[in-house]
Amino acid sequence: MLLVDLAGKQGDLAQVFGIWSQYQQAIEEDEAWPNISTVFQDEWPAIADRIGKQPVEELIYSTGELVDLLPAHPGLDGVEAELARVDDPQERYSRFAKFLDDYVDPLRYDIVLIDLPGHSDNITYNGLWAAGNVIAPVEMGTFEEGQAQQLRTDIGAMRETLSADMELTMVVPSMVDMRTRLAREYLNTFQDEFSETIAPRHIPKSQDIRTAADRGHTVFRKDSPSDTAERARSAFIANAEALIERLKPSVIQA
Ligand SMILES: Nc1ncnc2c1ncn2[C@@H]1O[C@H](COP(=O)(O)OP(=O)(O)OP(=O)(O)O)[C@@H](O)[C@H]1O
Ligand SMILES: [Mg+2]
């Protein structure tokens, strides 16, 4: 599986997998080129040609946790402006999809998971277009409910105006603290509001998840997880299995 971080230059995924300082050093020494921002540029095909066989392998890091990572890069800041200059909307929104088709598909990952910014900009639209299936982790709150509804509206609008083949595939209630009445109420609201797409299990709030991320690995690497962490892990796995079921028609098509 390949993770692609398009969610801002702060490089959250590189931090979670403990490779941020290594990557930052590469950035400082001008060695992190090409990178995720390069693949959005007009010149990318020419750059890739010059690199030769499998140009994307240079961009990908292993994490030690069964997934590879294409990390975020500060250059993503400039990509937004670059995309805004592309007149044709189809061309503007489909650059990343084209990159995946031409350069990542040959690497034969079974799943490509793209982390997107929490707001709607041209990079987000590129990610949505390329993904087709969208997963939205949401905290239990009014603000987050509004965000999830906005995402659903955006996806509907893109389907209509650009005939883009994409759908909201799974809404995952996250960081849920079932000890509070408010969280339980919100969970019910989300279950009603997103009845078609809600994940089978919610992810409990767990300090172990946060601590693991601070230490540069995920909660799956934790040796003696707390009960809550254990429940979070089994919820993650159950949701992943449900997700694979939901993806099946398109996977079989492909
Ligand atoms: N189930 C959980 N229990 C406790 N802490 C969590 C849980 N899930 C995530 N966190 C912590 O909450 C913080 C934010 O999580 P995360 O980075 O996944 O959110 P995000 O939606 O991607 O945020 P952003 O929109 O800023 O990118 C991180 O410190 C993470 O470790
Ligand atoms: Mg994030």
Short mmCIF file of N, CA and C in Angstrom, two decimals, residues 12-104:
data_model
loop_
_atom_site.label_atom_id
_atom_site.label_comp_id
_atom_site.label_asym_id
_atom_site.label_seq_id
_atom_site.Cartn_x
_atom_site.Cartn_y
_atom_site.Cartn_z
N ASP A 12 2.62 15.82 8.06
CA ASP A 12 2.08 15.00 9.16
C ASP A 12 2.40 13.52 9.03
N LEU A 13 2.25 12.98 7.83
CA LEU A 13 2.45 11.53 7.70
C LEU A 13 3.91 11.15 7.90
N ALA A 14 4.82 12.00 7.41
CA ALA A 14 6.24 11.72 7.64
C ALA A 14 6.53 11.75 9.15
N GLN A 15 5.85 12.63 9.86
CA GLN A 15 6.05 12.70 11.32
C GLN A 15 5.51 11.46 11.99
N VAL A 16 4.29 11.06 11.60
CA VAL A 16 3.66 9.88 12.21
C VAL A 16 4.53 8.64 12.01
N PHE A 17 5.21 8.55 10.86
CA PHE A 17 6.03 7.37 10.61
C PHE A 17 7.51 7.59 10.94
N GLY A 18 7.79 8.67 11.64
CA GLY A 18 9.15 8.87 12.17
C GLY A 18 10.23 9.12 11.13
N ILE A 19 9.83 9.62 9.94
CA ILE A 19 10.88 9.89 8.94
C ILE A 19 10.98 11.37 8.62
N TRP A 20 10.33 12.20 9.44
CA TRP A 20 10.29 13.63 9.14
C TRP A 20 11.67 14.28 9.26
N SER A 21 12.45 13.95 10.29
CA SER A 21 13.73 14.64 10.44
C SER A 21 14.67 14.26 9.30
N GLN A 22 14.61 12.98 8.90
CA GLN A 22 15.42 12.52 7.77
C GLN A 22 15.00 13.27 6.49
N TYR A 23 13.68 13.41 6.31
CA TYR A 23 13.19 14.07 5.10
C TYR A 23 13.50 15.56 5.13
N GLN A 24 13.37 16.15 6.33
CA GLN A 24 13.64 17.57 6.45
C GLN A 24 15.11 17.89 6.14
N GLN A 25 15.96 16.98 6.58
CA GLN A 25 17.39 17.17 6.29
C GLN A 25 17.62 17.12 4.78
N ALA A 26 16.95 16.17 4.12
CA ALA A 26 17.07 16.08 2.66
C ALA A 26 16.57 17.38 2.02
N ILE A 27 15.48 17.94 2.56
CA ILE A 27 14.95 19.19 2.01
C ILE A 27 15.98 20.31 2.17
N GLU A 28 16.54 20.39 3.39
CA GLU A 28 17.52 21.45 3.66
C GLU A 28 18.75 21.33 2.77
N GLU A 29 19.13 20.09 2.47
CA GLU A 29 20.33 19.89 1.66
C GLU A 29 20.00 19.85 0.17
N ASP A 30 18.77 20.27 -0.17
CA ASP A 30 18.32 20.32 -1.56
C ASP A 30 18.32 18.95 -2.23
N GLU A 31 18.16 17.91 -1.43
CA GLU A 31 18.18 16.57 -2.02
C GLU A 31 16.79 15.99 -2.19
N ALA A 32 15.77 16.73 -1.69
CA ALA A 32 14.41 16.23 -1.83
C ALA A 32 13.79 16.74 -3.13
N TRP A 33 14.48 16.51 -4.22
CA TRP A 33 13.97 16.87 -5.54
C TRP A 33 14.27 15.74 -6.51
N PRO A 34 13.35 15.29 -7.31
CA PRO A 34 11.96 15.73 -7.35
C PRO A 34 11.19 15.28 -6.10
N ASN A 35 10.01 15.83 -5.94
CA ASN A 35 9.16 15.47 -4.80
C ASN A 35 7.70 15.58 -5.21
N ILE A 36 6.82 15.44 -4.24
CA ILE A 36 5.39 15.42 -4.54
C ILE A 36 4.91 16.68 -5.28
N SER A 37 5.58 17.82 -5.05
CA SER A 37 5.12 19.03 -5.73
C SER A 37 5.57 19.05 -7.19
N THR A 38 6.70 18.36 -7.47
CA THR A 38 7.22 18.34 -8.85
C THR A 38 6.23 17.66 -9.80
N VAL A 39 5.51 16.66 -9.30
CA VAL A 39 4.69 15.85 -10.20
C VAL A 39 3.46 16.61 -10.71
N PHE A 40 3.19 17.78 -10.10
CA PHE A 40 2.07 18.61 -10.57
C PHE A 40 2.51 19.57 -11.68
N GLN A 41 3.82 19.68 -11.90
CA GLN A 41 4.31 20.70 -12.84
C GLN A 41 4.19 20.26 -14.29
N ASP A 42 4.05 21.26 -15.18
CA ASP A 42 4.01 20.97 -16.62
C ASP A 42 5.21 20.14 -17.05
N GLU A 43 6.35 20.42 -16.41
CA GLU A 43 7.62 19.80 -16.86
C GLU A 43 7.79 18.37 -16.36
N TRP A 44 6.87 17.89 -15.50
CA TRP A 44 7.09 16.58 -14.88
C TRP A 44 7.41 15.45 -15.87
N PRO A 45 6.65 15.30 -16.99
CA PRO A 45 6.98 14.18 -17.89
C PRO A 45 8.43 14.25 -18.38
N ALA A 46 8.91 15.48 -18.65
CA ALA A 46 10.29 15.62 -19.12
C ALA A 46 11.28 15.26 -18.00
N ILE A 47 10.96 15.70 -16.78
CA ILE A 47 11.83 15.38 -15.64
C ILE A 47 11.87 13.87 -15.43
N ALA A 48 10.69 13.25 -15.49
CA ALA A 48 10.60 11.80 -15.28
C ALA A 48 11.42 11.06 -16.35
N ASP A 49 11.33 11.55 -17.58
CA ASP A 49 12.09 10.93 -18.68
C ASP A 49 13.58 10.96 -18.39
N ARG A 50 14.01 12.10 -17.87
CA ARG A 50 15.44 12.26 -17.60
C ARG A 50 15.90 11.31 -16.49
N ILE A 51 15.01 11.10 -15.49
CA ILE A 51 15.37 10.20 -14.39
C ILE A 51 15.49 8.77 -14.89
N GLY A 52 14.64 8.43 -15.86
CA GLY A 52 14.73 7.09 -16.44
C GLY A 52 13.68 6.16 -15.89
N LYS A 53 14.05 4.88 -15.75
CA LYS A 53 13.08 3.86 -15.32
C LYS A 53 12.53 4.15 -13.92
N GLN A 54 11.27 3.89 -13.68
CA GLN A 54 10.63 4.05 -12.37
C GLN A 54 10.99 5.36 -11.66
N PRO A 55 10.71 6.49 -12.27
CA PRO A 55 11.11 7.77 -11.66
C PRO A 55 10.49 8.03 -10.29
N VAL A 56 9.37 7.39 -10.00
CA VAL A 56 8.67 7.68 -8.75
C VAL A 56 9.32 6.99 -7.55
N GLU A 57 10.04 5.91 -7.82
CA GLU A 57 10.67 5.20 -6.69
C GLU A 57 11.59 6.13 -5.91
N GLU A 58 12.16 7.11 -6.58
CA GLU A 58 13.03 8.12 -5.92
C GLU A 58 12.26 8.94 -4.89
N LEU A 59 10.94 9.03 -5.07
CA LEU A 59 10.13 9.92 -4.23
C LEU A 59 9.56 9.17 -3.02
N ILE A 60 9.67 7.85 -3.05
CA ILE A 60 8.95 7.04 -2.06
C ILE A 60 9.86 6.54 -0.94
N TYR A 61 9.37 6.61 0.28
CA TYR A 61 10.12 6.16 1.46
C TYR A 61 9.43 4.94 2.06
N SER A 62 10.21 4.00 2.64
CA SER A 62 9.54 2.92 3.37
C SER A 62 9.36 3.37 4.82
N THR A 63 8.33 2.84 5.46
CA THR A 63 8.01 3.31 6.81
C THR A 63 8.31 2.26 7.88
N GLY A 64 8.59 1.04 7.46
CA GLY A 64 8.76 -0.04 8.44
C GLY A 64 7.43 -0.55 8.97
N GLU A 65 6.30 -0.08 8.42
CA GLU A 65 4.99 -0.55 8.88
C GLU A 65 4.10 -1.03 7.73
N LEU A 66 4.66 -1.78 6.81
CA LEU A 66 3.89 -2.38 5.71
C LEU A 66 3.31 -1.39 4.71
N VAL A 67 3.55 -0.10 4.91
CA VAL A 67 3.08 0.87 3.92
C VAL A 67 4.26 1.75 3.50
N ASP A 68 4.24 2.16 2.24
CA ASP A 68 5.25 3.12 1.76
C ASP A 68 4.64 4.51 1.77
N LEU A 69 5.51 5.52 1.77
CA LEU A 69 5.02 6.89 1.88
C LEU A 69 5.66 7.81 0.85
N LEU A 70 4.81 8.57 0.18
CA LEU A 70 5.27 9.68 -0.64
C LEU A 70 4.97 10.94 0.17
N PRO A 71 5.98 11.51 0.82
CA PRO A 71 5.72 12.55 1.83
C PRO A 71 5.35 13.91 1.22
N ALA A 72 4.70 14.73 2.04
CA ALA A 72 4.41 16.11 1.67
C ALA A 72 5.71 16.90 1.61
N HIS A 73 5.69 18.01 0.89
CA HIS A 73 6.89 18.83 0.70
C HIS A 73 6.46 20.30 0.70
N PRO A 74 7.32 21.21 1.21
CA PRO A 74 6.94 22.63 1.24
C PRO A 74 6.54 23.18 -0.13
N GLY A 75 7.05 22.55 -1.20
CA GLY A 75 6.71 22.99 -2.57
C GLY A 75 5.23 22.91 -2.87
N LEU A 76 4.47 22.14 -2.06
CA LEU A 76 3.02 22.04 -2.27
C LEU A 76 2.36 23.41 -2.20
N ASP A 77 2.98 24.33 -1.44
CA ASP A 77 2.47 25.70 -1.35
C ASP A 77 2.31 26.35 -2.72
N GLY A 78 3.33 26.15 -3.57
CA GLY A 78 3.33 26.79 -4.89
C GLY A 78 2.42 26.09 -5.88
N VAL A 79 2.07 24.82 -5.59
CA VAL A 79 1.27 24.04 -6.53
C VAL A 79 -0.11 24.65 -6.71
N GLU A 80 -0.67 25.15 -5.61
CA GLU A 80 -2.00 25.74 -5.66
C GLU A 80 -2.05 26.85 -6.73
N ALA A 81 -1.05 27.74 -6.71
CA ALA A 81 -1.02 28.84 -7.67
C ALA A 81 -0.81 28.32 -9.09
N GLU A 82 0.05 27.32 -9.20
CA GLU A 82 0.33 26.74 -10.52
C GLU A 82 -0.95 26.14 -11.12
N LEU A 83 -1.72 25.42 -10.29
CA LEU A 83 -2.96 24.81 -10.78
C LEU A 83 -3.99 25.87 -11.14
N ALA A 84 -4.01 26.97 -10.35
CA ALA A 84 -5.00 28.02 -10.60
C ALA A 84 -4.80 28.65 -11.98
N ARG A 85 -3.59 28.54 -12.52
CA ARG A 85 -3.31 29.13 -13.83
C ARG A 85 -3.77 28.25 -15.00
N VAL A 86 -4.15 27.00 -14.69
CA VAL A 86 -4.59 26.10 -15.76
C VAL A 86 -6.05 26.41 -16.10
N ASP A 87 -6.32 26.80 -17.34
CA ASP A 87 -7.66 27.28 -17.69
C ASP A 87 -8.72 26.18 -17.70
N ASP A 88 -8.41 25.09 -18.38
CA ASP A 88 -9.41 24.04 -18.54
C ASP A 88 -9.60 23.26 -17.24
N PRO A 89 -10.83 23.27 -16.67
CA PRO A 89 -11.03 22.62 -15.36
C PRO A 89 -10.71 21.12 -15.37
N GLN A 90 -11.02 20.45 -16.46
CA GLN A 90 -10.72 19.01 -16.54
C GLN A 90 -9.22 18.79 -16.35
N GLU A 91 -8.45 19.63 -17.06
CA GLU A 91 -6.98 19.53 -17.02
C GLU A 91 -6.48 19.95 -15.62
N ARG A 92 -7.12 20.98 -15.05
CA ARG A 92 -6.68 21.50 -13.75
C ARG A 92 -6.86 20.46 -12.64
N TYR A 93 -7.96 19.75 -12.69
CA TYR A 93 -8.27 18.83 -11.60
C TYR A 93 -7.74 17.41 -11.81
N SER A 94 -7.31 17.11 -13.05
CA SER A 94 -6.97 15.70 -13.31
C SER A 94 -5.47 15.44 -13.37
N ARG A 95 -4.67 16.46 -13.05
CA ARG A 95 -3.21 16.27 -13.13
C ARG A 95 -2.71 15.14 -12.25
N PHE A 96 -3.20 15.12 -11.03
CA PHE A 96 -2.69 14.11 -10.10
C PHE A 96 -3.15 12.71 -10.53
N ALA A 97 -4.39 12.62 -11.04
CA ALA A 97 -4.90 11.33 -11.52
C ALA A 97 -4.01 10.81 -12.66
N LYS A 98 -3.60 11.74 -13.51
CA LYS A 98 -2.76 11.35 -14.64
C LYS A 98 -1.40 10.86 -14.15
N PHE A 99 -0.88 11.56 -13.13
CA PHE A 99 0.39 11.14 -12.55
C PHE A 99 0.27 9.71 -11.99
N LEU A 100 -0.83 9.45 -11.26
CA LEU A 100 -1.01 8.11 -10.69
C LEU A 100 -1.11 7.06 -11.81
N ASP A 101 -1.91 7.37 -12.83
CA ASP A 101 -2.09 6.42 -13.94
C ASP A 101 -0.74 6.11 -14.61
N ASP A 102 0.00 7.17 -14.91
CA ASP A 102 1.20 6.99 -15.74
C ASP A 102 2.41 6.49 -14.95
N TYR A 103 2.50 6.89 -13.66
CA TYR A 103 3.76 6.61 -12.95
C TYR A 103 3.61 5.72 -11.72
N VAL A 104 2.44 5.72 -11.10
CA VAL A 104 2.29 4.92 -9.87
C VAL A 104 1.66 3.56 -10.17
#
